[in-house]
mmCIF file of C-alpha atoms in Angstrom:
data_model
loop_
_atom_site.group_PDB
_atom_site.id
_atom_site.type_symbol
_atom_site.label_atom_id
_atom_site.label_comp_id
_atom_site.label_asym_id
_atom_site.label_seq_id
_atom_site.Cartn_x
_atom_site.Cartn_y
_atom_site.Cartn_z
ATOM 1 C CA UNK T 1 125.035 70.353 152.246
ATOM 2 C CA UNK T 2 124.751 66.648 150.496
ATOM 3 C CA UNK T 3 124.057 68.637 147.533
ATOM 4 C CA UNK T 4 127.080 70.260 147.182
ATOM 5 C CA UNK T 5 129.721 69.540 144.584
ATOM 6 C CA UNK T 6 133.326 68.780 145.996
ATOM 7 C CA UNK T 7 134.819 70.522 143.419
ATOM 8 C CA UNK T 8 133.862 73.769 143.394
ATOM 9 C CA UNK T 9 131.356 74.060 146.299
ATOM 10 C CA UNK T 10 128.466 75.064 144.199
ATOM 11 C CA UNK T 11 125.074 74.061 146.422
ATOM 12 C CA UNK T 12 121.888 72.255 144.242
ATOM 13 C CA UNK T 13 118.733 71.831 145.257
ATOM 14 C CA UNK T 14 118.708 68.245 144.443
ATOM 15 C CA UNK T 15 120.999 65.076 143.284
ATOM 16 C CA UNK T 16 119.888 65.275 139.795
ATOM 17 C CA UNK T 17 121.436 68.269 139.347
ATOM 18 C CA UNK T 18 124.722 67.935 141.274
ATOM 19 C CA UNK T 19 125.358 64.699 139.175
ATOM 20 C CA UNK T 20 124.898 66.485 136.098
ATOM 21 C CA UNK T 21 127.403 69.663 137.157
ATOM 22 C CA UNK T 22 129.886 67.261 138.129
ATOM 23 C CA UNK T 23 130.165 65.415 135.020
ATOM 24 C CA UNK T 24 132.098 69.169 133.751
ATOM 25 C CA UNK T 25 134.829 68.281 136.656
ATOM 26 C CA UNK T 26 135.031 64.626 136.056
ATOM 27 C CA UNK T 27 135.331 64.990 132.049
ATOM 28 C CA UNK T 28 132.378 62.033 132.419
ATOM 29 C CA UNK T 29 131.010 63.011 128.743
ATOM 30 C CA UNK T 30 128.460 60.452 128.155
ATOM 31 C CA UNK T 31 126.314 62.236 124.910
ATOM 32 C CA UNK T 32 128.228 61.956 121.828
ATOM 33 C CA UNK T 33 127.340 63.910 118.730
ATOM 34 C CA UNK T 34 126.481 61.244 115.982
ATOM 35 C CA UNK T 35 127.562 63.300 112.884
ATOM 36 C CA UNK T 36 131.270 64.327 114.757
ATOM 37 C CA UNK T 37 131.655 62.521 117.638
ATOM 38 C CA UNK T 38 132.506 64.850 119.734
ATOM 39 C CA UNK T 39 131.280 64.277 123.546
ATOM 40 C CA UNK T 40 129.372 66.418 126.296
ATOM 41 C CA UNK T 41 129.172 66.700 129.698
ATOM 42 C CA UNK T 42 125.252 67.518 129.342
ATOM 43 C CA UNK T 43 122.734 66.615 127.121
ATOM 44 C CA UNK T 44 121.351 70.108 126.766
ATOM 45 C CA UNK T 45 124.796 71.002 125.252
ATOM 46 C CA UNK T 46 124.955 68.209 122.541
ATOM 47 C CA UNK T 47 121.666 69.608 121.849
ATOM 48 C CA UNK T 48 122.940 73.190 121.460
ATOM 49 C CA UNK T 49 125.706 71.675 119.387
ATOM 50 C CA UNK T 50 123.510 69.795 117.900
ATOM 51 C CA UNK T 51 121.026 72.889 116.877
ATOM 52 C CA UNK T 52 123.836 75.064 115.923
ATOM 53 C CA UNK T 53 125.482 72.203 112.820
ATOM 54 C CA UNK T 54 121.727 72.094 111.471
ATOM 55 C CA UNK T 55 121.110 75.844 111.210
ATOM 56 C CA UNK T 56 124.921 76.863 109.772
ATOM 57 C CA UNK T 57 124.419 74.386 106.893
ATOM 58 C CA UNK T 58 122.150 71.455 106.550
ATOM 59 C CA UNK T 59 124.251 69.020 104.618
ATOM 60 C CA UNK T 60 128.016 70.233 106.211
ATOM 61 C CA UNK T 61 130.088 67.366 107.780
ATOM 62 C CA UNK T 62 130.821 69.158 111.522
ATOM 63 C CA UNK T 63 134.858 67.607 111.389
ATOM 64 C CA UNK T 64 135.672 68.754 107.928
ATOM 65 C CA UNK T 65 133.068 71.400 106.810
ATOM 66 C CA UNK T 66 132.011 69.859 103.098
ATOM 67 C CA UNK T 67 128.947 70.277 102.255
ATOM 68 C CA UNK T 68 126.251 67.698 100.080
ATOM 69 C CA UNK T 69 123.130 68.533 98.395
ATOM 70 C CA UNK T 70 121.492 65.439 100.052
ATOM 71 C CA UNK T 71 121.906 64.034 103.227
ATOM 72 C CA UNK T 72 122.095 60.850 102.305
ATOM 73 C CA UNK T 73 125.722 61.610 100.905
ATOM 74 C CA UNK T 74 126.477 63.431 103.847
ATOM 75 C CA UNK T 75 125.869 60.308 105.685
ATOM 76 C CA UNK T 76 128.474 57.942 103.019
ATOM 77 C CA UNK T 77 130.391 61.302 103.464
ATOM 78 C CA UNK T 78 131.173 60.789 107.572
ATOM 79 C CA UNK T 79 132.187 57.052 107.172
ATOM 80 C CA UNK T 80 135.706 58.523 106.087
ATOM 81 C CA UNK T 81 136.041 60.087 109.705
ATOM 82 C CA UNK T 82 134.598 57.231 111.312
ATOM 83 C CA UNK T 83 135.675 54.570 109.670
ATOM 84 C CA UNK T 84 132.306 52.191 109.705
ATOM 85 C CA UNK T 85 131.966 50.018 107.403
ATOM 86 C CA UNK T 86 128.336 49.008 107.557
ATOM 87 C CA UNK T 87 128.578 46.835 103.879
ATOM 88 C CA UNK T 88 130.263 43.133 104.348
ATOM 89 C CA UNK T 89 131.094 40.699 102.084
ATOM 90 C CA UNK T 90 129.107 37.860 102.617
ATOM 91 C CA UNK T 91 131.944 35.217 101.075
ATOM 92 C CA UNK T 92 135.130 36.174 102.652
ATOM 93 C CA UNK T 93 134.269 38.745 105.357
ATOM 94 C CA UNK T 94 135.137 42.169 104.109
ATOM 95 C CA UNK T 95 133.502 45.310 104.730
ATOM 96 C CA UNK T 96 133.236 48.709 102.551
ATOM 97 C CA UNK T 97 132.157 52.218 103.263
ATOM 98 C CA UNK T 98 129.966 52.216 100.110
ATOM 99 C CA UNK T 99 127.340 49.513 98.980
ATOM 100 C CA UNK T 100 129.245 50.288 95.311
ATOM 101 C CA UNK T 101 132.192 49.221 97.008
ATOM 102 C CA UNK T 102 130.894 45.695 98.310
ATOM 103 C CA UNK T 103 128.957 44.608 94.605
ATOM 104 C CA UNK T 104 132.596 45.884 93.002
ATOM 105 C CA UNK T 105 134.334 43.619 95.288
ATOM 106 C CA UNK T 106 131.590 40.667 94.464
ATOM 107 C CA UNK T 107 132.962 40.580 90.761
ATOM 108 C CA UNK T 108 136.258 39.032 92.289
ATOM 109 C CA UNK T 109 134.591 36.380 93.441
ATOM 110 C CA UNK T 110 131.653 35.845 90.640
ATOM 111 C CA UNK T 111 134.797 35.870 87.725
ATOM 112 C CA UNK T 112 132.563 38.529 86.523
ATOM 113 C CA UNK T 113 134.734 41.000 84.033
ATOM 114 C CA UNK T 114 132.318 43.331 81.543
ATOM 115 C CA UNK T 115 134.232 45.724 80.477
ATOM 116 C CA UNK T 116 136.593 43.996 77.319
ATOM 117 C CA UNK T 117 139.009 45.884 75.625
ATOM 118 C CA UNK T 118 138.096 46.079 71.943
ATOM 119 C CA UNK T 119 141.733 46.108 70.916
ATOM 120 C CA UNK T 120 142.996 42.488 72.424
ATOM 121 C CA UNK T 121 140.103 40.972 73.905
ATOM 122 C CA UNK T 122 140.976 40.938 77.669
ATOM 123 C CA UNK T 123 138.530 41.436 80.034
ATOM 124 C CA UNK T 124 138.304 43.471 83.287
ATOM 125 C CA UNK T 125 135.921 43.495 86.404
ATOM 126 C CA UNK T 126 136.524 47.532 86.881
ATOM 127 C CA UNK T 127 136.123 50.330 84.027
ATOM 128 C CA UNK T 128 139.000 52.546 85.049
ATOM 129 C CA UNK T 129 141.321 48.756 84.880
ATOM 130 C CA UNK T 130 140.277 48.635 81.132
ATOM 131 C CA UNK T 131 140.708 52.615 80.739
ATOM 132 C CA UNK T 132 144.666 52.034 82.364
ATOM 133 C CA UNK T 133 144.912 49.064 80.317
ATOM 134 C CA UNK T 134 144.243 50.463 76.723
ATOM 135 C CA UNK T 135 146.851 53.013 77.303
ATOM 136 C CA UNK T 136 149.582 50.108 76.628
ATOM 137 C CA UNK T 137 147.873 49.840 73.227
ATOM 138 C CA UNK T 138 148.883 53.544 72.376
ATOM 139 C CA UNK T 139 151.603 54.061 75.110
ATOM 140 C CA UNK T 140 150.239 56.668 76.904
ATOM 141 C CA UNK T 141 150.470 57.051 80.698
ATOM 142 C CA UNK T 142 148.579 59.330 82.233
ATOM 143 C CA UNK T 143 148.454 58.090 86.011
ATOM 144 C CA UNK T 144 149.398 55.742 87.918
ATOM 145 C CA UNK T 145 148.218 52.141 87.980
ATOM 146 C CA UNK T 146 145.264 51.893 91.130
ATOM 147 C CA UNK T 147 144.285 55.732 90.535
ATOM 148 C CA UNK T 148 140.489 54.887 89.499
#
């Protein structure tokens, strides 16, 4: 009898498992998927869950179904559902999904501006800043101004 669950007077034939079958009453889901985040009661069920992502589609994000050729994107992929931000900026603190993100970011605070419009000579740290730019030279607009 001290291994049986108060909820639903199932008998086990030890602690171990009566602590694991109550976690499905309690909601006490302590294994979280890494790629969704979803949780489990049981860590043989993330592991089903688990199984069942890898052999549908290697590369496919489990919230939003895209797939990548390379994990590796996959990875940069899931940041937009969790929102980490593993790249900081070591000057002022602020963190980016990307890596391409954070050394974009660095030209604001290097002055650093490449890309120079041939037509007036002004410079810009970002490409599609000097693409939106030489549009004013011929008067074309075709998007908005931050669309890069």
């Amino acid at each position: 009898e001290s291994n049986k669950c108060i909820y639903c007077d199932k008998t086990f034939t030890n602690k171990f498992a009566l602590v694991r079958h109550k976690r499905m009453h309690t909601h006490d889901k302590q294994y979280k998927c890494k790629c969704c985040m979803n949780s489990f009661a049981q860590e043989c069920a993330l592991e089903r869950h688990q199984k069942n992502q890898m052999s549908a589609k290697p590369n496919q994000c489990c919230l939003c179904e895209k797939c990548f050729v390379k994990k590796s994107c996959l990875i940069k992929h899931q940041r937009v559902h969790t929102g980490e931000k593993p790249y900081k900026c070591g000057k002022c603190g602020k963190c980016f999904t990307q890596n391409s993100g954070l050394y974009m970011h660095n030209k604001r605070h290097t002055g650093e501006r490449p890309y120079r419009c041939e037509q007036c000579g002004k410079c810009f740290a970002e490409k599609c800043n000097l693409k939106y730019h030489q549009n004013t030279h011929t008067g074309e607009r075709p998007y908005k101004y931050g669309q890069c």
